[in-house]
């Protein structure tokens, strides 16, 4: 059988699935409620809708993406957002019997939704760049560039995952580690930085160089799609890290036994597995 990123054995997958991911999965369910996660999905869907409405205004400014209306493309992405939301609701029904997979299901679908949001913004950005470098050149140049970028990211993911699964390389995700440190930093100092920015704007209200200088403004508009590269990369980093959940789901009971967690901790008190376990214990 050909070795792929999806058909590794339990022993091979153990090089990929880390104790940290399993611990985080359990902590996530215990610390974060369904209501909060559903609210997060509703919020993202609402933002997708707002961007769609903004796209209608963009159309009124005669901005297009390769001869297509921006609202048409972003409307399709909004529709896919509903698909992602429904997909999470379907997976949510499985969590009752698979508590440990709550973290995996949530990150899988929220990454998809945020990706759609980034694409919506990217389409608007490329349409805007067309006002400077031309609609055809902007659409063709950035579309090809980002397609190649996505292909490169997937190739890296596939190559690194295959090495971990079949060549026993040590799992390492520097991007995810950096993102964790950044989140800690943002929680600790984000309020202070925001406060300093507000103070700066109050005392220097006319300091926006881009708005004052037409050349800088034109350059910014022309290259604005590049701004989304780091956002897409960190989304890729989160998705790569969450791929551990694929094998956790595939060998669910095996990993429970290997990790030495109880059936109650792993599946939940309301799960079918726990109820069957209680019945067997009672009969004994």
Tab-separated table of C-alpha atoms in Angstrom, residues 17-261:
chain	number	residue	atom	x	y	z
A	17	UNK	CA	0.105	12.713	17.891
A	18	UNK	CA	1.665	14.407	20.915
A	19	UNK	CA	0.766	14.239	24.599
A	20	UNK	CA	0.418	18.028	24.498
A	21	UNK	CA	-2.308	17.811	21.844
A	22	UNK	CA	-4.216	15.168	23.820
A	23	UNK	CA	-3.948	17.196	27.028
A	24	UNK	CA	-5.088	20.358	25.227
A	25	UNK	CA	-8.054	18.472	23.748
A	26	UNK	CA	-9.243	17.403	27.196
A	27	UNK	CA	-8.663	20.821	28.748
A	28	UNK	CA	-10.515	22.506	25.898
A	29	UNK	CA	-13.720	20.586	26.545
A	30	UNK	CA	-13.566	21.142	30.303
A	31	UNK	CA	-12.811	24.871	30.043
A	32	UNK	CA	-14.828	25.999	26.998
A	33	UNK	CA	-18.576	25.536	26.599
A	34	UNK	CA	-20.543	24.630	23.498
A	35	UNK	CA	-22.341	27.961	23.745
A	36	UNK	CA	-19.113	29.941	23.484
A	37	UNK	CA	-17.934	27.983	20.465
A	38	UNK	CA	-21.287	28.289	18.705
A	39	UNK	CA	-21.219	32.020	19.370
A	40	UNK	CA	-17.793	32.119	17.742
A	41	UNK	CA	-19.160	30.450	14.601
A	42	UNK	CA	-22.149	32.787	14.482
A	43	UNK	CA	-19.800	35.758	14.825
A	44	UNK	CA	-17.592	34.591	11.949
A	45	UNK	CA	-20.647	33.945	9.780
A	46	UNK	CA	-21.934	37.430	10.575
A	47	UNK	CA	-18.573	38.945	9.570
A	48	UNK	CA	-18.732	36.981	6.309
A	49	UNK	CA	-22.159	38.516	5.736
A	50	UNK	CA	-20.901	42.050	6.498
A	51	UNK	CA	-18.014	41.612	4.057
A	52	UNK	CA	-20.530	40.428	1.456
A	53	UNK	CA	-22.556	43.617	2.002
A	54	UNK	CA	-19.368	45.662	1.664
A	55	UNK	CA	-18.680	43.798	-1.577
A	56	UNK	CA	-21.938	45.143	-3.004
A	57	UNK	CA	-20.621	48.664	-2.372
A	58	UNK	CA	-17.317	47.664	-4.005
A	59	UNK	CA	-19.290	46.652	-7.111
A	60	UNK	CA	-20.846	50.117	-7.188
A	61	UNK	CA	-17.324	51.567	-7.454
A	62	UNK	CA	-16.786	49.594	-10.681
A	63	UNK	CA	-14.164	47.344	-9.068
A	64	UNK	CA	-14.042	43.763	-10.335
A	65	UNK	CA	-12.078	40.581	-9.884
A	66	UNK	CA	-11.130	39.261	-13.342
A	67	UNK	CA	-14.318	40.618	-14.941
A	68	UNK	CA	-16.445	39.117	-12.161
A	69	UNK	CA	-18.399	41.036	-9.581
A	70	UNK	CA	-16.747	40.961	-6.168
A	71	UNK	CA	-20.148	40.441	-4.515
A	72	UNK	CA	-20.748	37.337	-6.654
A	73	UNK	CA	-17.524	35.688	-5.471
A	74	UNK	CA	-17.938	36.745	-1.851
A	75	UNK	CA	-21.585	35.673	-1.932
A	76	UNK	CA	-20.434	32.184	-2.913
A	77	UNK	CA	-17.904	32.227	-0.059
A	78	UNK	CA	-20.685	33.319	2.303
A	79	UNK	CA	-22.681	30.288	1.157
A	80	UNK	CA	-19.714	28.031	1.879
A	81	UNK	CA	-19.630	29.600	5.325
A	82	UNK	CA	-23.113	28.222	5.978
A	83	UNK	CA	-21.840	24.819	4.839
A	84	UNK	CA	-19.022	25.059	7.378
A	85	UNK	CA	-21.426	26.063	10.139
A	86	UNK	CA	-23.739	23.144	9.370
A	87	UNK	CA	-20.716	20.830	9.208
A	88	UNK	CA	-19.754	21.832	12.740
A	89	UNK	CA	-23.316	21.330	13.981
A	90	UNK	CA	-23.267	17.803	12.538
A	91	UNK	CA	-19.934	17.042	14.219
A	92	UNK	CA	-21.281	18.560	17.410
A	93	UNK	CA	-23.814	15.719	17.626
A	94	UNK	CA	-20.905	13.252	17.714
A	95	UNK	CA	-19.174	14.929	20.666
A	96	UNK	CA	-21.677	13.420	23.090
A	97	UNK	CA	-19.944	10.081	22.513
A	98	UNK	CA	-16.466	11.450	21.675
A	99	UNK	CA	-15.676	14.169	24.194
A	100	UNK	CA	-11.942	14.130	23.420
A	101	UNK	CA	-12.598	15.126	19.784
A	102	UNK	CA	-14.382	18.393	20.622
A	103	UNK	CA	-11.136	20.350	20.125
A	104	UNK	CA	-10.430	18.666	16.786
A	105	UNK	CA	-13.903	19.247	15.353
A	106	UNK	CA	-13.967	22.871	16.455
A	107	UNK	CA	-10.553	23.777	15.027
A	108	UNK	CA	-11.256	21.904	11.789
A	109	UNK	CA	-14.338	23.929	10.986
A	110	UNK	CA	-13.283	27.265	12.476
A	111	UNK	CA	-10.113	27.131	10.359
A	112	UNK	CA	-12.297	26.554	7.297
A	113	UNK	CA	-14.519	29.516	8.191
A	114	UNK	CA	-11.589	31.865	8.825
A	115	UNK	CA	-10.030	30.739	5.539
A	116	UNK	CA	-13.223	31.801	3.752
A	117	UNK	CA	-13.095	35.129	5.556
A	118	UNK	CA	-9.485	35.658	4.432
A	119	UNK	CA	-10.462	34.798	0.855
A	120	UNK	CA	-13.263	37.362	0.930
A	121	UNK	CA	-10.858	40.074	2.082
A	122	UNK	CA	-8.278	38.912	-0.444
A	123	UNK	CA	-10.758	39.213	-3.324
A	124	UNK	CA	-11.576	42.771	-2.272
A	125	UNK	CA	-7.867	43.561	-1.889
A	126	UNK	CA	-7.042	42.235	-5.360
A	127	UNK	CA	-9.940	44.202	-6.853
A	128	UNK	CA	-8.617	47.318	-5.128
A	129	UNK	CA	-5.100	46.700	-6.425
A	130	UNK	CA	-6.607	46.666	-9.904
A	131	UNK	CA	-7.231	50.414	-9.648
A	132	UNK	CA	-3.471	50.922	-9.635
A	133	UNK	CA	-1.953	48.143	-11.749
A	134	UNK	CA	-4.964	47.224	-13.861
A	135	UNK	CA	-7.844	44.797	-13.310
A	136	UNK	CA	-6.502	42.020	-15.545
A	137	UNK	CA	-2.908	42.231	-14.306
A	138	UNK	CA	-3.955	42.419	-10.668
A	139	UNK	CA	-6.379	39.491	-10.922
A	140	UNK	CA	-4.058	37.265	-12.929
A	141	UNK	CA	-0.860	38.118	-11.010
A	142	UNK	CA	-2.209	37.718	-7.495
A	143	UNK	CA	-4.439	34.733	-8.319
A	144	UNK	CA	-1.528	32.766	-9.769
A	145	UNK	CA	0.781	33.890	-6.946
A	146	UNK	CA	-1.602	32.774	-4.194
A	147	UNK	CA	-2.431	29.482	-5.921
A	148	UNK	CA	1.299	28.721	-6.070
A	149	UNK	CA	1.584	29.786	-2.424
A	150	UNK	CA	-1.198	27.387	-1.374
A	151	UNK	CA	0.363	24.560	-3.397
A	152	UNK	CA	3.721	25.211	-1.739
A	153	UNK	CA	2.174	25.139	1.729
A	154	UNK	CA	0.427	21.836	1.002
A	155	UNK	CA	3.631	20.315	-0.378
A	156	UNK	CA	5.491	21.331	2.780
A	157	UNK	CA	2.729	19.897	4.958
A	158	UNK	CA	2.692	16.634	3.022
A	159	UNK	CA	6.490	16.295	3.023
A	160	UNK	CA	6.881	17.055	6.742
A	161	UNK	CA	3.968	14.818	7.751
A	162	UNK	CA	5.254	11.870	5.713
A	163	UNK	CA	8.685	12.239	7.302
A	164	UNK	CA	7.159	12.245	10.788
A	165	UNK	CA	4.901	9.265	10.107
A	166	UNK	CA	7.239	6.998	8.178
A	167	UNK	CA	10.784	8.185	8.862
A	168	UNK	CA	10.297	8.710	12.601
A	169	UNK	CA	11.195	12.379	12.498
A	170	UNK	CA	10.376	14.341	15.632
A	171	UNK	CA	7.159	16.349	15.386
A	172	UNK	CA	7.881	20.051	15.547
A	173	UNK	CA	5.667	22.975	14.622
A	174	UNK	CA	7.640	26.158	15.191
A	175	UNK	CA	4.839	28.251	13.761
A	176	UNK	CA	2.374	26.888	16.324
A	177	UNK	CA	4.898	27.421	19.133
A	178	UNK	CA	5.445	31.007	18.002
A	179	UNK	CA	1.693	31.561	17.803
A	180	UNK	CA	1.270	30.247	21.353
A	181	UNK	CA	3.919	32.693	22.592
A	182	UNK	CA	2.312	35.505	20.601
A	183	UNK	CA	-1.099	34.806	22.174
A	184	UNK	CA	0.466	34.920	25.648
A	185	UNK	CA	2.201	38.193	24.746
A	186	UNK	CA	-1.004	39.678	23.310
A	187	UNK	CA	-2.980	38.786	26.441
A	188	UNK	CA	-0.322	40.328	28.660
A	189	UNK	CA	0.565	43.487	26.716
A	190	UNK	CA	-2.177	43.871	24.082
A	191	UNK	CA	-4.198	46.320	26.179
A	192	UNK	CA	-1.148	48.494	26.827
A	193	UNK	CA	-0.209	48.596	23.123
A	194	UNK	CA	-3.773	49.513	22.159
A	195	UNK	CA	-3.777	52.256	24.789
A	196	UNK	CA	-0.512	53.721	23.429
A	197	UNK	CA	-1.895	53.669	19.862
A	198	UNK	CA	-5.012	55.565	20.968
A	199	UNK	CA	-2.902	58.139	22.833
A	200	UNK	CA	-0.663	58.545	19.779
A	201	UNK	CA	-3.661	59.135	17.509
A	202	UNK	CA	-5.086	61.704	19.914
A	203	UNK	CA	-1.900	63.772	20.071
A	204	UNK	CA	-0.856	63.203	16.428
A	205	UNK	CA	-4.137	63.019	14.482
A	206	UNK	CA	-2.554	63.982	11.153
A	207	UNK	CA	0.409	61.637	11.209
A	208	UNK	CA	-0.924	59.133	8.664
A	209	UNK	CA	1.816	59.162	6.035
A	210	UNK	CA	-0.088	56.900	3.652
A	211	UNK	CA	-3.086	59.221	3.530
A	212	UNK	CA	-0.928	62.327	3.102
A	213	UNK	CA	1.370	60.962	0.412
A	214	UNK	CA	-0.274	59.872	-2.844
A	215	UNK	CA	2.731	57.783	-3.909
A	216	UNK	CA	2.786	55.783	-0.706
A	217	UNK	CA	-0.970	55.341	-0.896
A	218	UNK	CA	-0.765	54.011	-4.452
A	219	UNK	CA	2.011	51.576	-3.517
A	220	UNK	CA	0.030	50.384	-0.493
A	221	UNK	CA	-3.134	49.801	-2.544
A	222	UNK	CA	-1.173	47.983	-5.264
A	223	UNK	CA	0.504	45.529	-2.863
A	224	UNK	CA	-2.233	45.261	-0.222
A	225	UNK	CA	-3.039	41.575	-1.020
A	226	UNK	CA	0.433	40.668	0.281
A	227	UNK	CA	-0.754	41.691	3.750
A	228	UNK	CA	-2.796	38.489	3.908
A	229	UNK	CA	0.237	36.185	3.453
A	230	UNK	CA	1.160	35.977	7.181
A	231	UNK	CA	-2.499	35.539	8.176
A	232	UNK	CA	-2.880	32.640	5.748
A	233	UNK	CA	0.391	31.142	6.950
A	234	UNK	CA	-0.669	31.125	10.594
A	235	UNK	CA	-4.004	29.625	9.582
A	236	UNK	CA	-2.006	26.920	7.816
A	237	UNK	CA	0.076	26.415	10.980
A	238	UNK	CA	-3.060	25.875	13.075
A	239	UNK	CA	-4.492	23.461	10.517
A	240	UNK	CA	-1.262	21.443	10.429
A	241	UNK	CA	-1.230	21.227	14.215
A	242	UNK	CA	-4.870	20.110	14.249
A	243	UNK	CA	-4.144	17.262	11.818
A	244	UNK	CA	-3.109	15.255	14.879
A	245	UNK	CA	-6.817	15.014	15.599
A	246	UNK	CA	-7.330	12.976	12.430
A	247	UNK	CA	-5.288	10.101	13.857
A	248	UNK	CA	-6.632	10.622	17.349
A	249	UNK	CA	-10.092	10.031	15.867
A	250	UNK	CA	-8.926	7.099	13.736
A	251	UNK	CA	-7.390	5.237	16.699
A	252	UNK	CA	-9.568	6.702	19.424
A	253	UNK	CA	-9.724	3.807	21.876
A	254	UNK	CA	-6.092	2.847	21.296
A	255	UNK	CA	-4.915	6.319	22.264
A	256	UNK	CA	-7.114	6.291	25.345
A	257	UNK	CA	-5.421	3.148	26.574
A	258	UNK	CA	-1.955	4.401	25.633
A	259	UNK	CA	-2.575	7.730	27.395
A	260	UNK	CA	-4.002	5.970	30.448
A	261	UNK	CA	-7.193	8.016	30.678
